[in-house]
Coordinates of C-alpha atoms in Angstrom, one line a residue:
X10 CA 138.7 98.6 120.5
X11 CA 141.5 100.1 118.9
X12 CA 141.7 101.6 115.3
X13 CA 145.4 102.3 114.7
X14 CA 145.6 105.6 112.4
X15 CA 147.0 103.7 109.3
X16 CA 144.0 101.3 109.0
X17 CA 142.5 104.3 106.4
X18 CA 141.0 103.0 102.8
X19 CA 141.6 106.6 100.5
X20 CA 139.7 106.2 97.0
X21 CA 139.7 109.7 95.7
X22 CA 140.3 112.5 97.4
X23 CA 140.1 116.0 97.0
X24 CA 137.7 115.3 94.2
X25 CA 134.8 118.4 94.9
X26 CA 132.6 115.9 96.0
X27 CA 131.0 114.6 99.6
X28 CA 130.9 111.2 100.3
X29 CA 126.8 110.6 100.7
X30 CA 126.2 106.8 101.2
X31 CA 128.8 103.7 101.9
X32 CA 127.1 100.0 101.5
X33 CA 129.2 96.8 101.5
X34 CA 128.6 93.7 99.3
X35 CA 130.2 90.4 99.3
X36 CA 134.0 91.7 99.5
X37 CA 133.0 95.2 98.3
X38 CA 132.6 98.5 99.6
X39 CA 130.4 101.2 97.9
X40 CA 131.2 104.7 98.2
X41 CA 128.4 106.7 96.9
X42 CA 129.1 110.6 96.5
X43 CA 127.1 112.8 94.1
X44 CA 128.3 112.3 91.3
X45 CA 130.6 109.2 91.0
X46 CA 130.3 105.6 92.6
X47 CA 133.5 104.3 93.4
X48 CA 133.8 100.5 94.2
X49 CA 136.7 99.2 96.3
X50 CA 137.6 95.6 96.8
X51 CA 138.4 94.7 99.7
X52 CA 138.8 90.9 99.4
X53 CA 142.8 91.3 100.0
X54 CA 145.4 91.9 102.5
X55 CA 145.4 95.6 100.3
X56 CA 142.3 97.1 99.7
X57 CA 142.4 98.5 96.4
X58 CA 139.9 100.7 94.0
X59 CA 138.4 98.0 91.6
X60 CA 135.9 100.8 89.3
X61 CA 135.2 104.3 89.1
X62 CA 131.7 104.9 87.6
X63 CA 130.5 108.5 86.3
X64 CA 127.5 109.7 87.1
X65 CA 126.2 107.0 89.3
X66 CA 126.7 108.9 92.4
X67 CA 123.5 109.8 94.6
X68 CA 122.2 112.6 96.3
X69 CA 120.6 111.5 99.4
X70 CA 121.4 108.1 101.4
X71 CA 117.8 107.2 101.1
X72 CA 118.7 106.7 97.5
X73 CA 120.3 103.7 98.3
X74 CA 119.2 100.1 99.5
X75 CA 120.9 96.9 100.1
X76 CA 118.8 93.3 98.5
X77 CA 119.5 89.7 98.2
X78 CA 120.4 90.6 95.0
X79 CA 123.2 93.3 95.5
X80 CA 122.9 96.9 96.1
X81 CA 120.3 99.0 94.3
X82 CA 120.3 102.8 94.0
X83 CA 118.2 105.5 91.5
X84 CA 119.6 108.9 90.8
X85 CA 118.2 111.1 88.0
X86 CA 119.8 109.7 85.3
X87 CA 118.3 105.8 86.2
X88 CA 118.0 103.1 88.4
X89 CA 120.6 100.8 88.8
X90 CA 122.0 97.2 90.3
X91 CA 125.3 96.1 91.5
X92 CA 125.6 92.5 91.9
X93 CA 129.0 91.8 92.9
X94 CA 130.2 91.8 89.2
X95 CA 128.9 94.9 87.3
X96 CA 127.2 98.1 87.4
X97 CA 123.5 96.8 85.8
X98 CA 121.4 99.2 84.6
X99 CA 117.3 98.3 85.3
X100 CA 116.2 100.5 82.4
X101 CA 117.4 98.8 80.2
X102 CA 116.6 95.3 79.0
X103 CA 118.0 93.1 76.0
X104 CA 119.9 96.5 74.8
X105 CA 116.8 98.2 74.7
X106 CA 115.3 101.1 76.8
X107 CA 111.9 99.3 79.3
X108 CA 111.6 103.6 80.4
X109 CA 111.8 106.2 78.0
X110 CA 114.2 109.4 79.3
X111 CA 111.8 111.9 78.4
X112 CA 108.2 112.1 77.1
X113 CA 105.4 114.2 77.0
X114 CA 103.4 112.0 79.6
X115 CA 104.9 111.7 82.9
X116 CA 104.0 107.7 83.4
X117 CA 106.9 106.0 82.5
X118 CA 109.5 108.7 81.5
X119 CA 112.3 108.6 84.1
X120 CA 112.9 112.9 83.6
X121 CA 109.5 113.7 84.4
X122 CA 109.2 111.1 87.5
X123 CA 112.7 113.2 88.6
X124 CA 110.9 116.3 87.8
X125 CA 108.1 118.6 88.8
X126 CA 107.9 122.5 87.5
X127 CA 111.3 122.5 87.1
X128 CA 112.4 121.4 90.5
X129 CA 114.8 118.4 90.8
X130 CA 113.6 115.6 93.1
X131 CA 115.2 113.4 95.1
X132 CA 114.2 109.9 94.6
X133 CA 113.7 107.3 97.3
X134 CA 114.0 103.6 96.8
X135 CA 113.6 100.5 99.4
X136 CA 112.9 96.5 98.7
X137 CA 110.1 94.5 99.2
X138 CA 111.7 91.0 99.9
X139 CA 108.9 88.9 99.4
X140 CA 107.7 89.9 96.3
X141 CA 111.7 90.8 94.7
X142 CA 110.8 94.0 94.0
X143 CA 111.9 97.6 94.1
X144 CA 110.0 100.2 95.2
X145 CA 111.3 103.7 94.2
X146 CA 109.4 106.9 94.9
X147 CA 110.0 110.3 93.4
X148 CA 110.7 112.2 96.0
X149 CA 111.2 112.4 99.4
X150 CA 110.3 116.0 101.2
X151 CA 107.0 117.9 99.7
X152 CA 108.6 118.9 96.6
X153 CA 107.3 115.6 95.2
X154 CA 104.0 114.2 94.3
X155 CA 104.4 110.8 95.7
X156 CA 104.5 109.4 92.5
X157 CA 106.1 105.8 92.4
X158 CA 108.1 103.0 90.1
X159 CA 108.3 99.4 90.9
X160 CA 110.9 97.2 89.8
X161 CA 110.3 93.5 90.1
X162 CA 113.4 91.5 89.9
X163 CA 112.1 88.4 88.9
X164 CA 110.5 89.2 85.7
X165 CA 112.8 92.5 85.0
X166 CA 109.9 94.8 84.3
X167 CA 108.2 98.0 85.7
X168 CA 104.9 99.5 86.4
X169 CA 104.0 102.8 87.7
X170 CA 101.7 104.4 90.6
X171 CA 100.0 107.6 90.2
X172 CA 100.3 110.8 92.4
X173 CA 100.0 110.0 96.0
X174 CA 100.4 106.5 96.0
X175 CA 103.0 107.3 98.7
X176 CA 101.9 110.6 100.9
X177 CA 104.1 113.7 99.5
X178 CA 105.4 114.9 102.3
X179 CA 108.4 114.7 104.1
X180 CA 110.1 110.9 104.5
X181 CA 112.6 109.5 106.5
X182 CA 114.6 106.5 104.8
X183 CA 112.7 103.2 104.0
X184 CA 113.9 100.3 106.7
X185 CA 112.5 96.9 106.6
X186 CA 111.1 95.4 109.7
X187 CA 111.7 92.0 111.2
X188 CA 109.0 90.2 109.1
X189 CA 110.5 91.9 105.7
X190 CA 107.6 94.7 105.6
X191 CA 108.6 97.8 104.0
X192 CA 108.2 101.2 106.6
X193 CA 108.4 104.8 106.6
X194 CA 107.4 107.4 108.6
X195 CA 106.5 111.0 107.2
X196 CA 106.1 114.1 109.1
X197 CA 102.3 115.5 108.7
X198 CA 101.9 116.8 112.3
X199 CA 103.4 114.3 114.5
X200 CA 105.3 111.8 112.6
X201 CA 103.1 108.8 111.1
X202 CA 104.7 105.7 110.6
X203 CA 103.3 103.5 107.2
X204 CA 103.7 100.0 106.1
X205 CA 104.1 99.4 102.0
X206 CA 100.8 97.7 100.6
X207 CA 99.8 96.9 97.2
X208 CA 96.6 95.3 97.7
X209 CA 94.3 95.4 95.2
X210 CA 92.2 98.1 94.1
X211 CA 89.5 98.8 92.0
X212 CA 90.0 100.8 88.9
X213 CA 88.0 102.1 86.2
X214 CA 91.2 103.1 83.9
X215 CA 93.8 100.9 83.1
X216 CA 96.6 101.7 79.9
X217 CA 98.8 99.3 79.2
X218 CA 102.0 100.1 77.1
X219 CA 103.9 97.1 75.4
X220 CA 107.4 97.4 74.1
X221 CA 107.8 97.8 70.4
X222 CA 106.4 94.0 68.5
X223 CA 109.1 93.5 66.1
X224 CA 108.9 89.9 66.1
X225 CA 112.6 90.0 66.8
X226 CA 113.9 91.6 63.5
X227 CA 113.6 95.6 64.0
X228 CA 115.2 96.0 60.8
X229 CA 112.6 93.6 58.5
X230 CA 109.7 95.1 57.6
X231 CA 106.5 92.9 58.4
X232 CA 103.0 93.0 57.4
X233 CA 100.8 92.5 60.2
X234 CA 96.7 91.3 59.0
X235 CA 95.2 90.7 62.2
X236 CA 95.3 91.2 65.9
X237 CA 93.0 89.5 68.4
X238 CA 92.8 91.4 71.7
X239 CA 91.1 89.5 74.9
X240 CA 89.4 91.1 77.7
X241 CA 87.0 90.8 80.4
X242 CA 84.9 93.3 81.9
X243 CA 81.2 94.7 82.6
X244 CA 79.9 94.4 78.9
X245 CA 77.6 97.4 80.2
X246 CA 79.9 100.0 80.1
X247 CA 83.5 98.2 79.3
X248 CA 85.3 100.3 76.7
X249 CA 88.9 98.9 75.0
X250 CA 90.7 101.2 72.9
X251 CA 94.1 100.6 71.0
X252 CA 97.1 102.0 69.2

């Protein structure tokens, strides 16, 4: 083939910043650097640039996956969707925040989950097409703890796995096989290659954080006289406690 010199698509240039990651969507291209996203359309005789988005830029390509849904990335400031239309930001739901930025406890704070002793992480996120979820881990060399979020796209909500539920060590990009199945492969020796599972497991702690019940008025205040709460469990030695 030949690629005549003037066939050149310039967004910015000369900008102090390295292009990182390029994905494509519908008539789109995505030009992640590391700090800005820049979207081009492409859907014309003229390619033009459609949106420049601050801060939205990534640090590492394995920050960056492609879904049925669009293109899905997570930096240190969030996690975020583009679905051919706008920028969507997955911590946020209804105008309200699903994942605090910062917080004493590091489940479910977005600045600790980028952060451990002060070192800044680089997260890792891939897609688990059969279940329409994201799977984003903290970090991907040893500076993490293996610590990982899960989006699922379906009902718009997250939950979090503890250290080493992915090993900490370090990772090369997430690629899905041929049957959809999330891999890896980490270097501990000889490289080991892994396969995403969530059966599962057994448990004998389990916290559960809802978002604030305001029966959908914030501003009215309410007066609340009882509250039934439902479980099941080994009467023996099952414990419940709430806030």
């Amino acid at each position: 083939d030949t690629f005549p010199s003037s066939n050149i698509v310039e967004a910015t240039i000369n900008d102090g910043e390295s292009i990182i990651a390029l994905e494509e969507f519908a008539d789109r291209i995505l030009q992640f650097k590391e700090q800005t996203l820049y979207i081009i359309n492409v859907s014309q005789d003229i390619e033009f640039l459609e949106d420049v988005h601050k801060f939205k830029g990534v640090s590492s390509p394995a920050s960056v996956c492609k879904t049925d849904y669009g293109i899905a990335w997570a930096n240190k400031h969030g996690c975020y969707l583009y679905d051919g239309r706008a920028v969507i930001n997955l911590l946020e739901k209804g105008g309200r925040k699903t994942i605090k930025d910062i917080g004493a406890s590091i489940a479910g704070t977005w600045e600790n989950f980028n952060f451990t002793s002060g070192n800044a992480h680089t997260p890792q996120i891939g897609y688990l097409p059969k279940k329409r979820q994201l799977l984003v881990v903290d970090d991907n060399t040893t500076t993490g703890l293996g610590r990982v979020f899960i989006y699922d796209m379906v009902t718009q909500s997250w939950i979090t796995g503890a250290a080493l539920s992915i090993t900490s060590n370090v990772l090369t990009n997430f690629v899905n096989d041929s049957k959809g199945e999330l891999l890896w492969a980490h270097t501990s020796g000889t490289a080991t290659l892994n396969q995403w599972s969530d059966g599962s497991q057994s448990s004998n702690s389990v916290e559960i954080l809802t978002k604030d019940i305001d029966f959908g008025q914030p501003g009215q205040r309410k007066k609340v006289y009882k509250v039934y709460l439902t479980f099941r469990g080994d009467a023996s030695n099952a414990l419940v406690n709430y806030g």
